[in-house]
mmCIF file of C-alpha atoms in Angstrom:
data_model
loop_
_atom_site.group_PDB
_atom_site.id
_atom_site.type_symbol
_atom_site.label_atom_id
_atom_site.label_comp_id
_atom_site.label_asym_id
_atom_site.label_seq_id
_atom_site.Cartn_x
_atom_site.Cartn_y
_atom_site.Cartn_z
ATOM 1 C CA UNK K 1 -103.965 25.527 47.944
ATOM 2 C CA UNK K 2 -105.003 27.629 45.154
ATOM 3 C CA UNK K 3 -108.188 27.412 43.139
ATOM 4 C CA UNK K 4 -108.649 29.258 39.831
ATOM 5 C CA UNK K 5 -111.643 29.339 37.919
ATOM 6 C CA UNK K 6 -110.268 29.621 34.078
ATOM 7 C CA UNK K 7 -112.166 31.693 31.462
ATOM 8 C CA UNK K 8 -113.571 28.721 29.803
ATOM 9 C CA UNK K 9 -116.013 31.137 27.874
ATOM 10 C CA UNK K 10 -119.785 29.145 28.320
ATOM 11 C CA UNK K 11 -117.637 26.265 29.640
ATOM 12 C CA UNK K 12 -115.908 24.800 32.556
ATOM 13 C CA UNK K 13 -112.033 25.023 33.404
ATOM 14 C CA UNK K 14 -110.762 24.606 36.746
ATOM 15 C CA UNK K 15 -106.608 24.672 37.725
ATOM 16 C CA UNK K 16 -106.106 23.773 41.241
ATOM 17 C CA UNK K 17 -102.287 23.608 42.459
ATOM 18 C CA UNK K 18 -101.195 22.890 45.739
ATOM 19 C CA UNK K 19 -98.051 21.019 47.778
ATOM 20 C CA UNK K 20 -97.802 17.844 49.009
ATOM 21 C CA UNK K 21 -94.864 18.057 51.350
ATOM 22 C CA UNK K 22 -93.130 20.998 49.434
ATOM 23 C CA UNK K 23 -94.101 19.028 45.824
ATOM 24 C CA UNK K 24 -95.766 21.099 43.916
ATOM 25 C CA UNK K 25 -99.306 19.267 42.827
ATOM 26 C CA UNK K 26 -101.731 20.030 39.809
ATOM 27 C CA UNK K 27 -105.434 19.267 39.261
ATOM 28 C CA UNK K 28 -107.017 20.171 36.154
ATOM 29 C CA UNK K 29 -111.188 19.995 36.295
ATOM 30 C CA UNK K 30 -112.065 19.800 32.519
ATOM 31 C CA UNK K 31 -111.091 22.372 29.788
ATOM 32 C CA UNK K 32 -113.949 24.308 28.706
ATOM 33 C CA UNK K 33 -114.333 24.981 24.748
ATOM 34 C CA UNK K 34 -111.562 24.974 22.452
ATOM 35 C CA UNK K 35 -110.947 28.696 22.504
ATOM 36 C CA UNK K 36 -109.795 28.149 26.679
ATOM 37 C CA UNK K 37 -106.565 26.445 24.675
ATOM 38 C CA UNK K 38 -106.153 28.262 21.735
ATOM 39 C CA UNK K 39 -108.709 29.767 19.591
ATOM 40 C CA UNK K 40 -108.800 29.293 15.305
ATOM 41 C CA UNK K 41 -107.045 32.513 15.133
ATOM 42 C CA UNK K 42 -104.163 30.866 17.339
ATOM 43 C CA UNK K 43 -105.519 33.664 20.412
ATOM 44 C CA UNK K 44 -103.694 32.023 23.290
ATOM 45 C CA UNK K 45 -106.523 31.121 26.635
ATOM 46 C CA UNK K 46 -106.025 30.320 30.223
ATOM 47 C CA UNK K 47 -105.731 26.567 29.179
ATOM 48 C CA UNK K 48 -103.188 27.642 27.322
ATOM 49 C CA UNK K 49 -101.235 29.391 29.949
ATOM 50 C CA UNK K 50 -101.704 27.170 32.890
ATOM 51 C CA UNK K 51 -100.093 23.935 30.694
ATOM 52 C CA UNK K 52 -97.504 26.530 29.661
ATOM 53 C CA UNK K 53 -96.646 27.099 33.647
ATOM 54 C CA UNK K 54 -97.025 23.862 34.357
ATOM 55 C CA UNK K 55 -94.817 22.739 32.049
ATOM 56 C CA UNK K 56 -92.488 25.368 32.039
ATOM 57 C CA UNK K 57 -91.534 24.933 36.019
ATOM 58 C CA UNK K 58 -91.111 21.319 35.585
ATOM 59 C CA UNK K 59 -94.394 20.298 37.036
ATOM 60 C CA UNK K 60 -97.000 17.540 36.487
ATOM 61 C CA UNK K 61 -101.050 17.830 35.806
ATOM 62 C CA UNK K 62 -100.694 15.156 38.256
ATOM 63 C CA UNK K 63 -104.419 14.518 37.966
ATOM 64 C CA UNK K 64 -107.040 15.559 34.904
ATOM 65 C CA UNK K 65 -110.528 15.155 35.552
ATOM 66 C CA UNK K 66 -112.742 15.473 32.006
ATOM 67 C CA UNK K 67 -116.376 15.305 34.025
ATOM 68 C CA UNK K 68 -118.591 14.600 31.000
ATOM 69 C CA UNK K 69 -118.661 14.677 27.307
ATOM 70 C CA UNK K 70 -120.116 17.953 26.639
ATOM 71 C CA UNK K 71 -118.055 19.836 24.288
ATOM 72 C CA UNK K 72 -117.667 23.209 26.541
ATOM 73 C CA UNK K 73 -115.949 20.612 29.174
ATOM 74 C CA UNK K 74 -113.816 18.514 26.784
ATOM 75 C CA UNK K 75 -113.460 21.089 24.222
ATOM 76 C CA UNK K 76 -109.991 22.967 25.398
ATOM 77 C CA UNK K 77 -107.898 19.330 26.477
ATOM 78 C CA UNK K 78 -108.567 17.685 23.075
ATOM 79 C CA UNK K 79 -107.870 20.499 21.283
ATOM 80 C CA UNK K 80 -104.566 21.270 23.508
ATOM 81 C CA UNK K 81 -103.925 17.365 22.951
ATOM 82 C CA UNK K 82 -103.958 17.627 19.068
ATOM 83 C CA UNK K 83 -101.885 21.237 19.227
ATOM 84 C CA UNK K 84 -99.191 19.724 21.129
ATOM 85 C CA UNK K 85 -97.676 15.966 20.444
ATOM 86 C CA UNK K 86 -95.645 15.788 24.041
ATOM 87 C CA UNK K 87 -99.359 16.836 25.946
ATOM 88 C CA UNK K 88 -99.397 13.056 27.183
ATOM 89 C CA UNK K 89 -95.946 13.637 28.588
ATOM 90 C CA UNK K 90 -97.893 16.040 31.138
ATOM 91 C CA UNK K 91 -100.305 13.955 32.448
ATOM 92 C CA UNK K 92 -100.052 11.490 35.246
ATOM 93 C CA UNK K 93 -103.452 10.303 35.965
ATOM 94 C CA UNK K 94 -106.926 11.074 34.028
ATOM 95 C CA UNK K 95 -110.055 10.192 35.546
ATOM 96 C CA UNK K 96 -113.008 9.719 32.568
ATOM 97 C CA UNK K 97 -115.755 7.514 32.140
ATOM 98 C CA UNK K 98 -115.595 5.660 28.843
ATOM 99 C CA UNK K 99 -118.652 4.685 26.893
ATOM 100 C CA UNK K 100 -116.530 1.518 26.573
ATOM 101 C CA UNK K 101 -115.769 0.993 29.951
ATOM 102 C CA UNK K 102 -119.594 1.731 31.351
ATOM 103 C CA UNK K 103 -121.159 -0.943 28.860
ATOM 104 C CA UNK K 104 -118.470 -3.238 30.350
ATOM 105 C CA UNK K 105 -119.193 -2.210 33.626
ATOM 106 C CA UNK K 106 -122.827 -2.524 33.190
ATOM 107 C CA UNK K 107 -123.164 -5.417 30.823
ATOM 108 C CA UNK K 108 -124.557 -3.859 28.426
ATOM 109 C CA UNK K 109 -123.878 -2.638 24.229
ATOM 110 C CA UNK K 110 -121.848 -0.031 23.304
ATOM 111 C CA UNK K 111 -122.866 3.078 22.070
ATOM 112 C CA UNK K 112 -120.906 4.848 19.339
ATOM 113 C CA UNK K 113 -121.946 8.010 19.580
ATOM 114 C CA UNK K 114 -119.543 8.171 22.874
ATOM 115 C CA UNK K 115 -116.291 7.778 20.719
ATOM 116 C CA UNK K 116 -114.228 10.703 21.047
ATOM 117 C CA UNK K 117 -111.445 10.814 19.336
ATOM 118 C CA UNK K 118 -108.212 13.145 19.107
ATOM 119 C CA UNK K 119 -107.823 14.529 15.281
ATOM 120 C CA UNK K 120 -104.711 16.476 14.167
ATOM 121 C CA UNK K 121 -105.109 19.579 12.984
ATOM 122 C CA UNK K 122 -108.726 19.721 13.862
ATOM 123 C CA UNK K 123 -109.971 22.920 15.558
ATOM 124 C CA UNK K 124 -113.699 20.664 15.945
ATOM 125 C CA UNK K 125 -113.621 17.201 17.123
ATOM 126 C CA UNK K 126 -117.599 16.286 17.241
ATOM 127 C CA UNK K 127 -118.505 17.485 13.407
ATOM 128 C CA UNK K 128 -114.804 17.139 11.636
ATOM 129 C CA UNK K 129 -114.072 14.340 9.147
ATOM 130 C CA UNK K 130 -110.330 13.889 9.791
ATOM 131 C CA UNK K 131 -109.682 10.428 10.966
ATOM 132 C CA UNK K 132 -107.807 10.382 14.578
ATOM 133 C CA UNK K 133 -107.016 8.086 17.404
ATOM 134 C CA UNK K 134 -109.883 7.195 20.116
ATOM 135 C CA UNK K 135 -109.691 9.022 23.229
ATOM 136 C CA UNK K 136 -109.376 5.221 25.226
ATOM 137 C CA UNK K 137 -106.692 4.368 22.655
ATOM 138 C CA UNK K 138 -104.808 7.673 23.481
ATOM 139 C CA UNK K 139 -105.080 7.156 27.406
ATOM 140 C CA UNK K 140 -103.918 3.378 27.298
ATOM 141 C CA UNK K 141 -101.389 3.973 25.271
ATOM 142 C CA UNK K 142 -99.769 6.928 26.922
ATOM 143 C CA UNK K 143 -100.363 4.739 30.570
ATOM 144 C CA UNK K 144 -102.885 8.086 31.783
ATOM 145 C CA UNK K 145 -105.602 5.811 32.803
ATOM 146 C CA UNK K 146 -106.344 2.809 34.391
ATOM 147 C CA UNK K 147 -109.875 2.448 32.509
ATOM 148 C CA UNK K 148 -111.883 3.121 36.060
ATOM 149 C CA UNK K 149 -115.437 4.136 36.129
ATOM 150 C CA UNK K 150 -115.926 7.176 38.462
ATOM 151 C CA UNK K 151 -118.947 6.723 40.407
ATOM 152 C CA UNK K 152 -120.949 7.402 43.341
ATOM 153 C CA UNK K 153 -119.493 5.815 46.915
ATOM 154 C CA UNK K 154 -115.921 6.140 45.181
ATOM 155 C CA UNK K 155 -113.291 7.778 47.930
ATOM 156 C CA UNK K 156 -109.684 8.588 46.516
ATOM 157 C CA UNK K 157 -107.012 9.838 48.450
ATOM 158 C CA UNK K 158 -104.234 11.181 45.766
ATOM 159 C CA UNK K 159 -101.094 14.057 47.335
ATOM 160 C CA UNK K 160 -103.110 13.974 50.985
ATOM 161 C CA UNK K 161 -106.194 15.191 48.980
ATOM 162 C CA UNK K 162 -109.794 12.862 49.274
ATOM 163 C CA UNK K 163 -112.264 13.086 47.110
ATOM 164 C CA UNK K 164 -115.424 11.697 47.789
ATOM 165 C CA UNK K 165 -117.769 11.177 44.090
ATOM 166 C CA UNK K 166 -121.086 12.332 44.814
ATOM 167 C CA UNK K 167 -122.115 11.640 41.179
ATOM 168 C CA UNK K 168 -122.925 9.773 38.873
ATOM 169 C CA UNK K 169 -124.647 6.679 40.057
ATOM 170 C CA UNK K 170 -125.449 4.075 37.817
ATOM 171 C CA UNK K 171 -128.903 4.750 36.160
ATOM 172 C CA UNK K 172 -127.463 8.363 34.973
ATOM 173 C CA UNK K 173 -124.170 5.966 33.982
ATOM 174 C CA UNK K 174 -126.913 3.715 31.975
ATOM 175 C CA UNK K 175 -129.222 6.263 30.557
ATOM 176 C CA UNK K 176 -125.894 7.726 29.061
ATOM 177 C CA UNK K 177 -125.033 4.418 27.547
ATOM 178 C CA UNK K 178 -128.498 4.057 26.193
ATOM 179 C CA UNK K 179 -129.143 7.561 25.129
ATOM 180 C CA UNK K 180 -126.634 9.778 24.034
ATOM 181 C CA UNK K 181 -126.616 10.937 20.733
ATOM 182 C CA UNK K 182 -124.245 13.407 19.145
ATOM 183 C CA UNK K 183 -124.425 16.750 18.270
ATOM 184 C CA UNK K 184 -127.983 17.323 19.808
ATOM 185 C CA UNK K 185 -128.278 20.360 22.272
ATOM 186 C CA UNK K 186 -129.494 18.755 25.493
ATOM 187 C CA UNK K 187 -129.813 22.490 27.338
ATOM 188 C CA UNK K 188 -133.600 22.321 28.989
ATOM 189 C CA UNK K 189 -133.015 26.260 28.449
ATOM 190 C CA UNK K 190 -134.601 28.223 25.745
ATOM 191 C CA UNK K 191 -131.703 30.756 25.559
ATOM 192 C CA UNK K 192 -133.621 33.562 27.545
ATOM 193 C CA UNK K 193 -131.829 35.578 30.108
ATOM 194 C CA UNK K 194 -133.724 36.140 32.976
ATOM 195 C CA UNK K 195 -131.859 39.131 34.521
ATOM 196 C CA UNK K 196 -135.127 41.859 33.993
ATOM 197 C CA UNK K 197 -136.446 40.325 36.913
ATOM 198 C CA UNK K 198 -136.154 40.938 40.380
ATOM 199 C CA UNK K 199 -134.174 38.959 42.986
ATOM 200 C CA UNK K 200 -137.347 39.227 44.870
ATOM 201 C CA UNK K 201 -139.999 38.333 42.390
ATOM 202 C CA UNK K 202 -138.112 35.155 42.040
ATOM 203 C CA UNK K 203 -137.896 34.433 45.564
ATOM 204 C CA UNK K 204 -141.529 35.350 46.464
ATOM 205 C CA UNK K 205 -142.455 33.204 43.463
ATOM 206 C CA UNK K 206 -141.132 30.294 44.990
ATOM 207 C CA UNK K 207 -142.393 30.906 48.534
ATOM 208 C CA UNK K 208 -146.026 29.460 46.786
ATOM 209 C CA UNK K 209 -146.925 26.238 48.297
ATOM 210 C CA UNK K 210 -147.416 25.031 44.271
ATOM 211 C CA UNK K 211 -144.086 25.961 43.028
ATOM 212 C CA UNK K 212 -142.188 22.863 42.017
ATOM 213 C CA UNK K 213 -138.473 22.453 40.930
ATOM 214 C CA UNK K 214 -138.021 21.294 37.986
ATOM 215 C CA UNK K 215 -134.780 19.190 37.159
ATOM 216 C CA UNK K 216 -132.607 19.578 34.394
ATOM 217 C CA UNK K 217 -132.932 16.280 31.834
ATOM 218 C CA UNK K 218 -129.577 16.381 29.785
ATOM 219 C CA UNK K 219 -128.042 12.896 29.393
ATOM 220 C CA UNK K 220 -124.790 14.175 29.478
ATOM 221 C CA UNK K 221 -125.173 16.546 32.336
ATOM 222 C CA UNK K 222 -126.726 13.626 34.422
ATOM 223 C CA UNK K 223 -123.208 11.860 33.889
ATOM 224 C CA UNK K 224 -120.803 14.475 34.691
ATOM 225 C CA UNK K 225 -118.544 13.572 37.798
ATOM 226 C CA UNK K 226 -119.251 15.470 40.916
ATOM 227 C CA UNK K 227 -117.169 15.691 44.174
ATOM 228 C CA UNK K 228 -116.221 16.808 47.643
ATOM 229 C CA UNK K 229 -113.030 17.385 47.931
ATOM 230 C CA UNK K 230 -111.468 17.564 51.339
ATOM 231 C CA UNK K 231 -107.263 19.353 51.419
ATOM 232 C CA UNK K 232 -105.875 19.917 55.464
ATOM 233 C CA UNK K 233 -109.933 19.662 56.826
ATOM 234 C CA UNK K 234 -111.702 21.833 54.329
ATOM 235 C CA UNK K 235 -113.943 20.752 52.240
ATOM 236 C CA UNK K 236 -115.314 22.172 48.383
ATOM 237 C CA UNK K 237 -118.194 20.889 46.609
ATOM 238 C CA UNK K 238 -117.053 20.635 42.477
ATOM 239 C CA UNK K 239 -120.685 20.032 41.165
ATOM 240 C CA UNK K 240 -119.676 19.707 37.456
ATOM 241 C CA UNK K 241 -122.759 19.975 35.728
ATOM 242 C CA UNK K 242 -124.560 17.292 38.061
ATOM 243 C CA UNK K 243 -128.352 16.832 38.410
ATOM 244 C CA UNK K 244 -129.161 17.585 42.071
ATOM 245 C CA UNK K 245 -131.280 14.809 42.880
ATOM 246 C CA UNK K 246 -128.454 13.204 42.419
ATOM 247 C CA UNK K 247 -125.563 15.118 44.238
ATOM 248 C CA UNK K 248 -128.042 14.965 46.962
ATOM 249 C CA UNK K 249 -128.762 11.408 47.033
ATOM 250 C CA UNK K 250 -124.470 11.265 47.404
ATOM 251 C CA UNK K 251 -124.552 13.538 50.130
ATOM 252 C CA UNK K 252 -126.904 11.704 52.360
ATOM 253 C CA UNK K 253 -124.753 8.522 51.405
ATOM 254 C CA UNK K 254 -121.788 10.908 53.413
ATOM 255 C CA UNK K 255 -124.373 11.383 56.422
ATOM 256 C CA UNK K 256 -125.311 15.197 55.056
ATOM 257 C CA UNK K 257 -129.105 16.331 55.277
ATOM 258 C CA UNK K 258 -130.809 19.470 56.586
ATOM 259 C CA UNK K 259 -129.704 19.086 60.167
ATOM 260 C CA UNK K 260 -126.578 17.753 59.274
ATOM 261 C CA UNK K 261 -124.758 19.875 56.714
ATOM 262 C CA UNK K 262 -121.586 19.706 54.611
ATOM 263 C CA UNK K 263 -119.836 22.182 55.392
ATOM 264 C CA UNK K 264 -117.592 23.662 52.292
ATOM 265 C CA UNK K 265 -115.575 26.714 52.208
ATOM 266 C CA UNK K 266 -116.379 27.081 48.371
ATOM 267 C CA UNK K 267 -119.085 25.334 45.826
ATOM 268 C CA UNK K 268 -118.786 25.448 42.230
ATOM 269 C CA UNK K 269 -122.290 26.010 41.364
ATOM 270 C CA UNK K 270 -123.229 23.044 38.827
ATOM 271 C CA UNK K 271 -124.019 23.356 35.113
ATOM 272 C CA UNK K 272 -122.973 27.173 34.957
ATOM 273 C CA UNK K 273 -125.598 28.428 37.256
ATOM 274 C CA UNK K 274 -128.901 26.824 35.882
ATOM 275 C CA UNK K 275 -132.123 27.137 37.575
ATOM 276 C CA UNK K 276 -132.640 22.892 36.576
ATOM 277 C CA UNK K 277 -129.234 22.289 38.323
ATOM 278 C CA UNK K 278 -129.934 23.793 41.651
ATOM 279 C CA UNK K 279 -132.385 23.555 44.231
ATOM 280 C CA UNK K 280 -133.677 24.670 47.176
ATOM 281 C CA UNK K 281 -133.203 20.862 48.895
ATOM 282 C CA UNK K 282 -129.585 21.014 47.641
ATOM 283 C CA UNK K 283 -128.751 24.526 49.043
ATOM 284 C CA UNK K 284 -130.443 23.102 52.479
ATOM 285 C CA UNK K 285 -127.833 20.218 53.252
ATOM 286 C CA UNK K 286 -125.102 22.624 52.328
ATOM 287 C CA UNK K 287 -123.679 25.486 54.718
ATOM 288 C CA UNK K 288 -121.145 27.240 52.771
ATOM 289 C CA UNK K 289 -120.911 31.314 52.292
ATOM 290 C CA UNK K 290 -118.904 31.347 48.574
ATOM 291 C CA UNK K 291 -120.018 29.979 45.830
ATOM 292 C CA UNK K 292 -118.726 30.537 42.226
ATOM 293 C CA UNK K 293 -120.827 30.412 38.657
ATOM 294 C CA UNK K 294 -118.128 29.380 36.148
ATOM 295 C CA UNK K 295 -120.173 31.098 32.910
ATOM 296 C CA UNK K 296 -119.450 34.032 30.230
ATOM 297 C CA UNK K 297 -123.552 34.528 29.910
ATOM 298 C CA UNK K 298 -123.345 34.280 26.176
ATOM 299 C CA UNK K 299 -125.147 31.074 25.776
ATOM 300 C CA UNK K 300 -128.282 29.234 26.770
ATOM 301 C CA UNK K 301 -129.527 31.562 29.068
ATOM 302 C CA UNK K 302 -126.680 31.073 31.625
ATOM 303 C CA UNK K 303 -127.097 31.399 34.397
ATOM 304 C CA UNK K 304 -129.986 31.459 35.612
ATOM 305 C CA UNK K 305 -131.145 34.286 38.095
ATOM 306 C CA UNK K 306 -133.489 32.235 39.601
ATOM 307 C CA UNK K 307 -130.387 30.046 40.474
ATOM 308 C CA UNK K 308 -129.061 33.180 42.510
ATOM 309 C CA UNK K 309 -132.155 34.213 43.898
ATOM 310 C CA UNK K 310 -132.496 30.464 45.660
ATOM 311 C CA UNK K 311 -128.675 30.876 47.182
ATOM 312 C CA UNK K 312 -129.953 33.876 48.366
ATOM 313 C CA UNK K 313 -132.938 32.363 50.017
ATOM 314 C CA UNK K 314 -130.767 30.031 51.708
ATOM 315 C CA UNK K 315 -128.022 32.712 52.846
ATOM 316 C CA UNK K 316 -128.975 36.801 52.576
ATOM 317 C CA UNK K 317 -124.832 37.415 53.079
ATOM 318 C CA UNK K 318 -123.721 34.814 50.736
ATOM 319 C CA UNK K 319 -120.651 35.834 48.530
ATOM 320 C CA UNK K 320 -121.402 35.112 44.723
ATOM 321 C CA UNK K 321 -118.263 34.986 42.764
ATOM 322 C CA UNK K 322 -118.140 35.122 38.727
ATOM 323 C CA UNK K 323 -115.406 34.006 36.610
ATOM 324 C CA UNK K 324 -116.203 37.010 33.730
ATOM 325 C CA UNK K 325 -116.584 40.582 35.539
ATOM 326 C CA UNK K 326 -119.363 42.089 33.328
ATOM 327 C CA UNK K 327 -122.120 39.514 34.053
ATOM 328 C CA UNK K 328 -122.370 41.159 37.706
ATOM 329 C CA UNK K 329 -123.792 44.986 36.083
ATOM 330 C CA UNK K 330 -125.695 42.739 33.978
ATOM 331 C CA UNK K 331 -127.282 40.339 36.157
ATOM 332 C CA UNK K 332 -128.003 42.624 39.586
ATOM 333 C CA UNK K 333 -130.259 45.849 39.238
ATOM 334 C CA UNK K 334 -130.195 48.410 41.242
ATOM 335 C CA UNK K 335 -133.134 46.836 42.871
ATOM 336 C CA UNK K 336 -131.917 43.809 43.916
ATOM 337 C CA UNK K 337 -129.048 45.486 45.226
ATOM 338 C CA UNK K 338 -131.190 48.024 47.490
ATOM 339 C CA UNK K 339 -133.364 45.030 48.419
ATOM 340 C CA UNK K 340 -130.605 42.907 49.435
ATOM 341 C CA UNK K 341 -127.520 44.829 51.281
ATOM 342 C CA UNK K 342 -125.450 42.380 52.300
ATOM 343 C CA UNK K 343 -125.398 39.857 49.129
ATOM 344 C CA UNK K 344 -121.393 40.382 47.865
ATOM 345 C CA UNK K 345 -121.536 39.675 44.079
ATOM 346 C CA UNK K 346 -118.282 39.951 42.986
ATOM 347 C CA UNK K 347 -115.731 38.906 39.991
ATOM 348 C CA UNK K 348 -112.886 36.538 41.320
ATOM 349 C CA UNK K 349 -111.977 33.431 40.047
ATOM 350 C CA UNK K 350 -109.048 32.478 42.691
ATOM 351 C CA UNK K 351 -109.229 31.650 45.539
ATOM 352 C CA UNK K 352 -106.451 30.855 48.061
ATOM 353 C CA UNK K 353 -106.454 28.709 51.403
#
């Protein structure tokens, strides 16, 4: 199996291809901004390239998971779906939770603002006028989807892959339905980068009896799908950009607590390495030694060194991958890296196994 972490700029992108009985498979984890695709000066991305492979070799994206409707998720795959008329053609099976299928689900009124819709010749889908076809309407009618809500409890088994959903439960599911709006940044960041600081001011800061965590309260975010995924006995954590309470609350569903850990051979570190997306609970039901911040540090304040400084709490020889290189010189001082030896921050965004 083979993991890679796309440049999805402040976004999310995640190709993972492996063979099921010598057939080549494809999973696609969201698609970042529209630049991953293609950007308005027609600058080819990864997006871009790993369709083109696909494609190209007679393959399938035999599974494409959009995890929430933030815009650096969704961003690349509706804008690679309005580039390219035979996209559908592609696709086998898309897992996404409809605003129209979670009212039915949950009885309750729909909420407009959830509409996405595919627009040709749009380079923006959330502010542009052009009139298109509704995401749903694109999925039924192309046979991608089988209108599903992805939730909590849910196991899968697709190619000899499982997938256990860790999140979303239902009350993130109905606060979605009840509160999304449009448009509105729900980042609990200012924007500041907290690199100046030490790894160890952090961590001694949080040694206080008084500290408390303090979660992150995006709508959106509190929707996005999370997973384990289990391929030949190993096991990775996909934490989209999850709340932890309620990753957590999945994992002791699964038997996991501090005595009792999952054990994963990589964890994609949810919401691009915020300190509201990560806790100290989380990182103590979890024994793992990799774990990879999917981020090009340009926006919101992300990540988070305070998000590093807890993984390092939890494990001094933890390996800390990046998917963009020059947020390591950027992020580490020579400080931290005197103070902590055997931390291995490093740029790589595949991994094999």
């Amino acid at each position: 199996m083979k993991i890679k972490f796309l440049k999805a700029f402040n976004g999310d992108s995640i190709w993972i291809s492996f063979l099921e009985n010598e057939n080549p498979r494809n999973v696609i984890i969201d698609g970042g901004i529209g630049d991953t695709y293609e950007s308005k000066l027609r600058r080819k991305g990864d997006l871009f390239d790993a369709v083109e492979y696909i494609q190209s070799n007679g393959q399938s994206i035999d599974l494409l998971i959009l995890t929430h409707y933030d815009d650096d998720h969704v961003g690349g795959l509706l804008r690679w779906m309005n580039k390219d008329k035979e996209a559908s053609k592609l696709i086998k099976k898309v897992w996404f939770n409809s605003g129209k299928e979670i009212a039915k689900e949950l009885e309750m009124e729909e909420n407009a603002d959830l509409n996405i819709e595919i627009k040709e010749d749009a380079d923006e889908f959330y502010t542009s006028t052009k009139q298109g076809i509704k995401f749903e309407e694109y999925l039924s009618k192309n046979h991608l989807w089988d209108s599903k809500i992805i939730k909590q409890g849910d196991e899968f088994d697709h190619f000899g892959v499982k997938f256990k959903i860790l999140s979303p439960n239902k009350e993130k599911l109905k606060r979605l339905l009840e509160l999304y709006k449009k448009e509105e940044d729900y980042f609990t960041s200012a924007g500041e980068f907290d690199f100046a600081t030490s790894l160890n001011n952090f961590i001694e800061e949080e040694s206080d009896a008084n500290f408390k965590f303090e979660e992150d309260k995006s709508v959106p975010n509190g929707s996005s799908i999370a997973f384990v995924m289990e391929y030949h006995g190993k096991q990775f954590l996909f934490l989209g950009d999850a709340h932890p309470s309620v990753i957590i609350e999945g994992l002791k569903k699964l038997g996991c607590d501090k005595d009792i850990q999952l054990e994963a051979e990589l964890i994609k570190i949810s919401h691009h390495g915020s300190k509201y997306n990560t806790s100290s609970e989380l990182l103590s039901i979890i024994k793992s030694n990799d774990y990879l911040i999917s981020s090009n540090g340009t926006k919101h304040g992300l990540p988070n060194k305070r998000t590093i400084a807890r993984i390092i709490k939890k494990n001094s020889i933890a390996n800390i991958h990046f998917n963009y290189e020059e947020l390591i010189d950027r992020i580490f001082t020579p400080e931290d890296i005197a103070d902590f030896k055997n931390i291995n921050p490093s740029f790589k965004n595949e991994f094999n196994y």
